[in-house]
Short mmCIF file of C-alpha atoms and ligand atoms in Angstrom, two decimals:
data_model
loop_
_atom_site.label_atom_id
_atom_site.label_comp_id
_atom_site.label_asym_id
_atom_site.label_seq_id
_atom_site.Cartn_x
_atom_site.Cartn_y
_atom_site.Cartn_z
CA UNK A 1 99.37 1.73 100.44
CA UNK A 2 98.65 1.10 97.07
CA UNK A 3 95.27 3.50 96.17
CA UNK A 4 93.36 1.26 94.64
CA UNK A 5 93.31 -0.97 97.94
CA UNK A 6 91.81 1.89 99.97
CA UNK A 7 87.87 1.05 100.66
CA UNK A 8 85.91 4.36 99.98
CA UNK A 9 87.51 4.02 96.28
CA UNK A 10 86.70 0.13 96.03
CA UNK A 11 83.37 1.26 97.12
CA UNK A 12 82.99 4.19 94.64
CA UNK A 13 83.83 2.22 91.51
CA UNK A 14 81.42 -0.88 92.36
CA UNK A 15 82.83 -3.08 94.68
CA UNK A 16 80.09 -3.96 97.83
CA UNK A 17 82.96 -3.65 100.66
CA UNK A 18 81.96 -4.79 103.88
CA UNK A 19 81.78 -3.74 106.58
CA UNK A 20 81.10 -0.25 104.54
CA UNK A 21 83.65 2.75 104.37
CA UNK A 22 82.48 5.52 105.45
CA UNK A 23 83.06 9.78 105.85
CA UNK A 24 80.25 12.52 107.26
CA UNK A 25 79.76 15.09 105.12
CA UNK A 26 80.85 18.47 107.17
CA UNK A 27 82.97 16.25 109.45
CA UNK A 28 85.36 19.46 109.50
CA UNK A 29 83.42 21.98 111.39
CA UNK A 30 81.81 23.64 114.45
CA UNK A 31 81.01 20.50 116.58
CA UNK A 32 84.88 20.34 116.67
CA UNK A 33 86.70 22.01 119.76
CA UNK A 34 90.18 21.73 117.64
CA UNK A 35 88.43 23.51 114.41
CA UNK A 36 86.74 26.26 116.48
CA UNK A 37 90.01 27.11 117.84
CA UNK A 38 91.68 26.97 113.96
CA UNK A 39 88.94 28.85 113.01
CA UNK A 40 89.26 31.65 115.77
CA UNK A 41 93.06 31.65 115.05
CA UNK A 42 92.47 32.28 111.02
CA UNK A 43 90.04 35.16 111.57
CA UNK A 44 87.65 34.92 108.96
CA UNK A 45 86.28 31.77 107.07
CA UNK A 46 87.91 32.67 103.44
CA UNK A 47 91.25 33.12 105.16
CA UNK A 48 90.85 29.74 106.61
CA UNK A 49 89.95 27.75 103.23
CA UNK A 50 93.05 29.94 101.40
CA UNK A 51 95.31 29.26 104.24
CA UNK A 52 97.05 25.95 102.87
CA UNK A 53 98.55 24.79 106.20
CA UNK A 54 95.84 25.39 108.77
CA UNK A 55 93.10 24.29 105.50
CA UNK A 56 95.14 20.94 105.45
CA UNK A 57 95.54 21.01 109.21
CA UNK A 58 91.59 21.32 109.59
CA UNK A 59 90.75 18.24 107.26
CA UNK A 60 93.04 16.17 109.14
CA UNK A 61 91.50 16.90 112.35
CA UNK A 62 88.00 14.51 112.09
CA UNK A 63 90.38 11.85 110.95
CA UNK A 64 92.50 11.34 113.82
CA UNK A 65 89.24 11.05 116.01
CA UNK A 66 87.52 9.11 114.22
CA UNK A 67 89.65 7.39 111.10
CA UNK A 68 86.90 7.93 108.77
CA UNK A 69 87.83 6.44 105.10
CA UNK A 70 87.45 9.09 102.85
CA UNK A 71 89.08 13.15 104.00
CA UNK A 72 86.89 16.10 101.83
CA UNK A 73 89.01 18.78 101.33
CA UNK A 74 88.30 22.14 103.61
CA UNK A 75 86.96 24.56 101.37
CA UNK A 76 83.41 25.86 100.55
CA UNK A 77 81.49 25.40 96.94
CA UNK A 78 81.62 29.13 97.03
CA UNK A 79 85.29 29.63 96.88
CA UNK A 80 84.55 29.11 92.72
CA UNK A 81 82.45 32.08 92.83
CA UNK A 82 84.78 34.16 95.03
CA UNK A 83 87.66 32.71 92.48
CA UNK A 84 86.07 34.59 89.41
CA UNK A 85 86.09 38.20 91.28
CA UNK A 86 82.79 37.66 93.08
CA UNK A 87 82.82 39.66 95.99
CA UNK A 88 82.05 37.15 99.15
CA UNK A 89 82.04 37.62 102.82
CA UNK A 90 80.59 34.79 105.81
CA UNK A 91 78.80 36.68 107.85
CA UNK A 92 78.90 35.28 111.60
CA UNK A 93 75.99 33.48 112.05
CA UNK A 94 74.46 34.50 108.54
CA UNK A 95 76.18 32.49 106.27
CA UNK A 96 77.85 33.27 102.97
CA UNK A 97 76.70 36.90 101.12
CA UNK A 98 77.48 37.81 97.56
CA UNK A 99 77.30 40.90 95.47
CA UNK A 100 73.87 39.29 93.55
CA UNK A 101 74.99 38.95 89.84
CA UNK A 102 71.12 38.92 88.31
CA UNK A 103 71.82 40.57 84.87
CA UNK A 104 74.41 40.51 81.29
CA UNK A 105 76.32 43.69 82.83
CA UNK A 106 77.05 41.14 86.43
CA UNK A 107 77.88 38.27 84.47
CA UNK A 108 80.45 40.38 82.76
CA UNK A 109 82.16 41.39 85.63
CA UNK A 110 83.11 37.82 86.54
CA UNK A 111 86.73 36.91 85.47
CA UNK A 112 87.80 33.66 84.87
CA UNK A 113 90.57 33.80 83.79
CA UNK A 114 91.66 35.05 87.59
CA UNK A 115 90.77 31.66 89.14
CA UNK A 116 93.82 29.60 88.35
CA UNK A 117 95.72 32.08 90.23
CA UNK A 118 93.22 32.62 93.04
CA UNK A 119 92.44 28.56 93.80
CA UNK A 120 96.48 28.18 93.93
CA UNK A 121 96.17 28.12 97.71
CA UNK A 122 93.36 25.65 97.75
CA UNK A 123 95.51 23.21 95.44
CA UNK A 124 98.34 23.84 97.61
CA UNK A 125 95.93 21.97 100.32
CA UNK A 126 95.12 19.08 98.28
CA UNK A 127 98.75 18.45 98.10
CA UNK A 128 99.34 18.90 102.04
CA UNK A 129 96.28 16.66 102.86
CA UNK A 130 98.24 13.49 100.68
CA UNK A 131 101.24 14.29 102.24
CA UNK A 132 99.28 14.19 105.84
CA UNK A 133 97.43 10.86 104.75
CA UNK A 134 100.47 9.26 103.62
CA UNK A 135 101.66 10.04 107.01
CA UNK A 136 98.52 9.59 109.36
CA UNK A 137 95.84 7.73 107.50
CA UNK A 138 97.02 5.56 104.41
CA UNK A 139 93.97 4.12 103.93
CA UNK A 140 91.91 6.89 104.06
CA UNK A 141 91.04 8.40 100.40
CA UNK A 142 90.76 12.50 99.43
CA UNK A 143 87.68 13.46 98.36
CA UNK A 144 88.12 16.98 95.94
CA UNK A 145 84.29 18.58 95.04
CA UNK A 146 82.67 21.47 94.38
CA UNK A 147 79.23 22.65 93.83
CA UNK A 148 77.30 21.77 91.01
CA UNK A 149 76.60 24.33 88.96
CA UNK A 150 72.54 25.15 89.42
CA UNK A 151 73.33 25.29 93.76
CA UNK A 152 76.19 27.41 92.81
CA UNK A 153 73.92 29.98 90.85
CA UNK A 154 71.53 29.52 93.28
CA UNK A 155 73.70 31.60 95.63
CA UNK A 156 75.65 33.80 92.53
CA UNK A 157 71.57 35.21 91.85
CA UNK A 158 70.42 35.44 95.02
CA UNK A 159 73.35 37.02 96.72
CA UNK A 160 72.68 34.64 99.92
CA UNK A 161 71.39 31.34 101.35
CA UNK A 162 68.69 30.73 103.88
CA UNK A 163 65.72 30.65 101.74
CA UNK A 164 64.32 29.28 99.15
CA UNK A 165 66.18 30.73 96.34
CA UNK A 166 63.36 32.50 94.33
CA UNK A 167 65.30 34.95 92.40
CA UNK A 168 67.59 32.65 90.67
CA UNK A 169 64.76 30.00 90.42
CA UNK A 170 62.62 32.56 88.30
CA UNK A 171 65.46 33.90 86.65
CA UNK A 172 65.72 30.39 85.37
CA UNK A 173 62.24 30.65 83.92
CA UNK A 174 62.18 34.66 83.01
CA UNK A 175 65.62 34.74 81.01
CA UNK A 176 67.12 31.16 80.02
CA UNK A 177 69.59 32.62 77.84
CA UNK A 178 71.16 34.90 80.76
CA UNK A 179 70.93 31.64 83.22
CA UNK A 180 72.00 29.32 80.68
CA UNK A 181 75.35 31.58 80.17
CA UNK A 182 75.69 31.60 83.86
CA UNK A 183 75.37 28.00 84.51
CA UNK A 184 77.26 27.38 81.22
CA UNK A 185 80.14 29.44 82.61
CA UNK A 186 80.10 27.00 85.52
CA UNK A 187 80.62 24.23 83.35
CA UNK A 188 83.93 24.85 82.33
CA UNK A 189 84.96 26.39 85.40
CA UNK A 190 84.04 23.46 87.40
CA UNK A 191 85.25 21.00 85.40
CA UNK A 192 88.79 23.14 85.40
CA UNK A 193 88.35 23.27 89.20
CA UNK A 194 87.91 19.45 89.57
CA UNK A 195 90.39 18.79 86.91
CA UNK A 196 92.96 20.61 89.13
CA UNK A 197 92.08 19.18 92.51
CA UNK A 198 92.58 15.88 90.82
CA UNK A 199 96.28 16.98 89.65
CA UNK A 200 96.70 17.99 92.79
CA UNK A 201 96.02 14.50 94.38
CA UNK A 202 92.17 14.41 94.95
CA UNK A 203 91.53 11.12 94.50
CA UNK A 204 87.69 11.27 93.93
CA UNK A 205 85.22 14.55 93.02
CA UNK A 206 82.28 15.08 94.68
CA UNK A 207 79.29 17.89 92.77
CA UNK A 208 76.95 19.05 95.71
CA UNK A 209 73.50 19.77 94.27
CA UNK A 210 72.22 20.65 97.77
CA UNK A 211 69.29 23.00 96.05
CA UNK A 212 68.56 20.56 93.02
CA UNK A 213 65.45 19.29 94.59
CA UNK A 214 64.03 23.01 94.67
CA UNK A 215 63.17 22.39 90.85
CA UNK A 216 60.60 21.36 88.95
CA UNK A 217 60.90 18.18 86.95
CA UNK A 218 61.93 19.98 83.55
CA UNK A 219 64.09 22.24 85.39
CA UNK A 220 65.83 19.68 87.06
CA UNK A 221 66.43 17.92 83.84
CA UNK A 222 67.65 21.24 82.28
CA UNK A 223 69.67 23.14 85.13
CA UNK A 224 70.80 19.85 87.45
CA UNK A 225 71.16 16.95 85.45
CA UNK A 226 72.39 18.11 81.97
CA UNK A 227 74.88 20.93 83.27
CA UNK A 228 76.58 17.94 85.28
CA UNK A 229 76.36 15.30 82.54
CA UNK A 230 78.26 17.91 80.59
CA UNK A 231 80.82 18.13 83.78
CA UNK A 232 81.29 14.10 84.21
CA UNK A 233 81.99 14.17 79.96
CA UNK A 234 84.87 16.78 80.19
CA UNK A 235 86.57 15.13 83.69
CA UNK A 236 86.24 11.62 81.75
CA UNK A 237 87.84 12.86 78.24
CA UNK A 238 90.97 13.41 80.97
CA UNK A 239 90.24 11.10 83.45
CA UNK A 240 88.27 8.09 82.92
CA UNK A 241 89.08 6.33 85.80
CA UNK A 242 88.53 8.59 88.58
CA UNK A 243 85.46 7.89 91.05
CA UNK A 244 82.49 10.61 90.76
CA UNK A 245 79.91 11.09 93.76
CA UNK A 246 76.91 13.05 92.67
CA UNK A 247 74.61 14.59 95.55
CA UNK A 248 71.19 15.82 93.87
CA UNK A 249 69.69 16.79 97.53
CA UNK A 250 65.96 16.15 97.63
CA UNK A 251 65.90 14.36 93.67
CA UNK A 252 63.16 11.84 95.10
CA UNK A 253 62.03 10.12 92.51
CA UNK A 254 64.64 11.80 90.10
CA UNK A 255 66.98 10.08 91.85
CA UNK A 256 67.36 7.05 89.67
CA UNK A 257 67.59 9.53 86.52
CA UNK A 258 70.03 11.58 87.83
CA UNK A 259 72.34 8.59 88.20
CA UNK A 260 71.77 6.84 84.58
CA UNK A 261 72.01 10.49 82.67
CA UNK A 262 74.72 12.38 84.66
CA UNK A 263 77.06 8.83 84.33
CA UNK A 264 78.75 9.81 88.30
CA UNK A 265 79.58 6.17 89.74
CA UNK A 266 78.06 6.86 92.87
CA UNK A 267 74.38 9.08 93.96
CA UNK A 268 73.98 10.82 97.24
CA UNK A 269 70.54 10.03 98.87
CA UNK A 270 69.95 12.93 101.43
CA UNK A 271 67.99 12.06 104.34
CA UNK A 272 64.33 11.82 103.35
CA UNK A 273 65.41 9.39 100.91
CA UNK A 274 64.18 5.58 101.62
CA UNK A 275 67.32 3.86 101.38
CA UNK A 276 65.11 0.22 100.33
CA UNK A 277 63.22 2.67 97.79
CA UNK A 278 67.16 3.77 96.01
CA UNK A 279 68.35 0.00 96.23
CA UNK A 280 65.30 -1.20 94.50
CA UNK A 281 66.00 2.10 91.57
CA UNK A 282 69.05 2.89 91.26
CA UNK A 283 71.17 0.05 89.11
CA UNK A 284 73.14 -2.01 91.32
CA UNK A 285 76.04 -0.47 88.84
CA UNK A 286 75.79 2.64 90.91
CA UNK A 287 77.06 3.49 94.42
CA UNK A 288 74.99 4.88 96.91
CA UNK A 289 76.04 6.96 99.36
CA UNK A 290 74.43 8.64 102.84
CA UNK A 291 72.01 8.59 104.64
CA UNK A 292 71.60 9.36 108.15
CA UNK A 293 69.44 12.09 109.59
CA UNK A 294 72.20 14.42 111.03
CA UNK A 295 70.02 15.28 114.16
CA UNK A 296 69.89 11.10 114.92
CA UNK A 297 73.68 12.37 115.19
CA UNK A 298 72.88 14.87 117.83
CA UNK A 299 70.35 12.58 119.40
CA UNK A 300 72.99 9.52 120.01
CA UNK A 301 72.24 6.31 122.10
CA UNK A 302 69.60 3.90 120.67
CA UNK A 303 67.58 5.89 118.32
CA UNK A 304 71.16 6.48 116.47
CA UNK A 305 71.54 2.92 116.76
CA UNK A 306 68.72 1.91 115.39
CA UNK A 307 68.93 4.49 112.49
CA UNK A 308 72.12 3.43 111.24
CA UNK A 309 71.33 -0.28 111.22
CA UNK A 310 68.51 0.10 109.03
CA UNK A 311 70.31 2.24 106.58
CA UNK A 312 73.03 -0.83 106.84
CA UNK A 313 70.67 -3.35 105.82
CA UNK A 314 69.50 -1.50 102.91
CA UNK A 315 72.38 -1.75 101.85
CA UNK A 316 73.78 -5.07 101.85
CA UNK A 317 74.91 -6.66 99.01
CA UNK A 318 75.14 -3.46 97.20
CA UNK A 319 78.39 -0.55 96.19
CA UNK A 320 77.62 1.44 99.64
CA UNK A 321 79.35 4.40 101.50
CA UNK A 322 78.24 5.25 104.94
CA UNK A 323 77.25 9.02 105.59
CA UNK A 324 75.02 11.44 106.41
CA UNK A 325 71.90 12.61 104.85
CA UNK A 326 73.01 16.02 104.88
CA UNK A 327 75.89 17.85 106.81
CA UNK A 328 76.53 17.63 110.29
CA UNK A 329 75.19 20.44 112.42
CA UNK A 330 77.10 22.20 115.07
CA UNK A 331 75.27 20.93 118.30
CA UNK A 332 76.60 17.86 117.55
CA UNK A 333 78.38 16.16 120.36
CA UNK A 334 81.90 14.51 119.05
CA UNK A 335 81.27 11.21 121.58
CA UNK A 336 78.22 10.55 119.45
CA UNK A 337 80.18 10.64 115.91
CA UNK A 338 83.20 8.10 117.95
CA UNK A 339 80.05 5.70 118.85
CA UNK A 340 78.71 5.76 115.42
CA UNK A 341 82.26 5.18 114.21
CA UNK A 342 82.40 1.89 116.41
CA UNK A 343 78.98 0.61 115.28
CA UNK A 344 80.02 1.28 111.81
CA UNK A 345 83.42 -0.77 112.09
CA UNK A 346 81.66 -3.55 113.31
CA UNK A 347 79.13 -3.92 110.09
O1 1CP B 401 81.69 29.53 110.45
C1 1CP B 401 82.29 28.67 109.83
O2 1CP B 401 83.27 28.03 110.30
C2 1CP B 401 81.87 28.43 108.41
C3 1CP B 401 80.89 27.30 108.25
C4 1CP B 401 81.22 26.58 106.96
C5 1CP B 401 81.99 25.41 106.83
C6 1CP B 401 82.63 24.60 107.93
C7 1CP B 401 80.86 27.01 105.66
C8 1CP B 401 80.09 28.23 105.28
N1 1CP B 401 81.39 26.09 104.75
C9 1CP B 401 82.09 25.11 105.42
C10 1CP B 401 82.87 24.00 104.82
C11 1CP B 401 82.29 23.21 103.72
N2 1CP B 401 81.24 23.57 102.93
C12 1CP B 401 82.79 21.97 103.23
C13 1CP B 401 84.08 21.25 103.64
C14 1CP B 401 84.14 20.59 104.92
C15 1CP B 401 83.47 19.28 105.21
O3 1CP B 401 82.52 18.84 104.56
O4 1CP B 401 83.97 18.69 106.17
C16 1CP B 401 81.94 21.56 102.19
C17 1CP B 401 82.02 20.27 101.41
C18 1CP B 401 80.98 22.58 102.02
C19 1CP B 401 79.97 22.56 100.97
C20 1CP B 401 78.87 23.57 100.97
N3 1CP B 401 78.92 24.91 101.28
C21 1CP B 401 77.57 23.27 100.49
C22 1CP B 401 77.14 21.93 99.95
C23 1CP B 401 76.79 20.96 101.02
C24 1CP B 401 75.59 21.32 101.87
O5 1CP B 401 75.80 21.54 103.06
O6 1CP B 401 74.47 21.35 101.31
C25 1CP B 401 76.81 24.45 100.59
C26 1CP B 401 75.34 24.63 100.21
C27 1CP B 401 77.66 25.49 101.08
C28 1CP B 401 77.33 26.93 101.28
C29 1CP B 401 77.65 27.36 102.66
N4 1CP B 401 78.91 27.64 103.11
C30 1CP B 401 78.89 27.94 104.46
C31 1CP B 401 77.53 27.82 104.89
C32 1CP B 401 77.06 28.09 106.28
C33 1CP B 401 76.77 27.43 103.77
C34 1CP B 401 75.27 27.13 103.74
C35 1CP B 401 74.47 28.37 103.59
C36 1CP B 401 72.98 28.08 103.47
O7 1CP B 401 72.40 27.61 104.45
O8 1CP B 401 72.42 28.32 102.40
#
């Protein structure tokens, strides 16, 4: 199947396919009985994303349910991080904790130029997940991404996630030179890291700016949409063509911004977002992408239903990919995602 006849990358580049592709975002994951058992045979979480033939194995998995159009790569925006010598561990039921990096001597520590050699594994995926597509799912397109590089400081600062991130938020404010080195430092290491999943075969890049939305206007402007404008320039200088999906979670009315300024094809509207509001905003030039409330997921029947519909005919007539608003959460039952899948075949 020739690539540029698969729908998620029609719809990416600013085609209005019909009915729309679609993908969920964490459609790898914990509401899957195969993955938990992957998971429990890899041991620990890192192992798993560095583990090239049960990583590939555990991207493939939603697909063959489901036959969503786009696969995203199993890995985790912190494997960039972890990469550069930054010590990680997933804590069960915790989430991801890092040794904090909060001053000049922390940054220093970092290393670079150890990340070519450390992500090896995680390219070797990229290139098991095309040979798996080729073989299971030729329509289906690979989605490479990482995090964008404020959420990714965001956890580098404050060591962990679950809250509200006010160290590296006032960090941001206290010492812009130290955070603007940091996020700088991102820059190019992000754009390498994309650069290299796209060698590898990833045949779109996704930036998750799941914390974005904790800024202030200026701050956004500063730490969100410049660092990844920056990004989008060095990816296009060696690939022009390829398809970028930007996800600023809770932009609101930055939204439209984002999308002119940064210069992705396609904006992620999470799932506060009125989907009639980003039509109406966001140049018709532009993809949108989302944006289902993941617990309408875990609900099913005819709230789900009705949900998805409405998103659908927001969308009409418009460069559209089906998703979530944010990820899918773990009590989600996997007969709900096949009905969804149905309704969403049927336009
Ligand atoms: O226990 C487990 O099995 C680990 C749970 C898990 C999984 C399945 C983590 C830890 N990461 C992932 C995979 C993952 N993470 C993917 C690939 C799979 C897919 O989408 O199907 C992707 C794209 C991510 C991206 C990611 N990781 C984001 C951005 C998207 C978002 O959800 O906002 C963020 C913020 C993370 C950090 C992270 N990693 C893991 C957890 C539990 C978290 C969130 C921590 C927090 O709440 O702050």
């Amino acid at each position: 199947m020739d690539t540029v006849q698969k729908p998620l990358l029609r719809a990416l580049t600013g085609e209005a396919v019909w009915p729309p592709p679609f993908w969920l975002m964490r459609q790898a994951g914990r509401y899957l009985p195969e993955y938990r058992l992957l998971r429990a045979q890899a041991g620990d979480f890192i192992s798993l994303c560095t583990t090239p033939e049960l990583a590939a194995e555990v991207t493939l998995q939603p697909l063959r349910r489901y036959g969503m159009d786009g696969a995203i790569l199993f890995s985790d925006i912190l494997m960039l991080p972890w990469a550069m010598g930054q010590d990680l561990r997933y804590a069960e039921g915790e989430g991801p904790l890092l040794e904090p990096i909060r001053d000049a001597e922390g940054l220093a520590r970092l290393d670079p130029s150890a990340m070519r050699a450390r992500i090896a594994p995680i390219l070797e995926t990229v290139v098991r997940v095309r040979e798996g597509l080729a073989q299971e799912a030729p329509k289906t397109a690979l989605i490479g991404f990482a995090g964008s590089p404020f959420t990714v400081a965001c956890y580098m600062v404050e060591g962990r996630g679950g809250g509200e991130f006010a160290t590296a938020r006032r960090l941001a404010y206290s010492d812009p030179a130290l955070f603007g080195k940091l996020i700088r430092l991102l820059v190019d290491t992000t754009t390498d890291y994309l650069l290299a999943q796209a060698e590898a075969g990833a045949e779109a890049l996704m930036l998750f700016d799941s914390w974005a939305g904790l800024l202030s206007p200026g701050q956004f402007r500063r730490w969100s949409i410049e660092p990844t404008a920056a990004i989008v320039r060095n990816i296009r200088k060696v690939l022009p063509d390829i398809p970028l999906i930007g996800f600023p979670r809770l932009a609101g009315p930055l939204l439209p911004e984002y999308a002119q300024r940064t210069g992705v094809n396609t904006v992620g509207m999470d799932t506060g977002m009125d989907p009639r509001w980003a039509a109406a905003h966001v140049g018709i030039e532009f993809g949108l992408q989302g944006n289902m409330d993941p617990q309408a997921l875990v609900a099913g029947g005819g709230a789900m239903e009705a949900e998805a519909r409405s998103i659908l005919s927001a969308m009409r007539g418009r460069p559209f990919v089906f998703n979530l608003g944010h990820g899918i959460v773990p009590p989600t039952p996997p007969e709900h995602v096949e009905a969804l899948a149905r309704l969403l075949r049927m336009g």
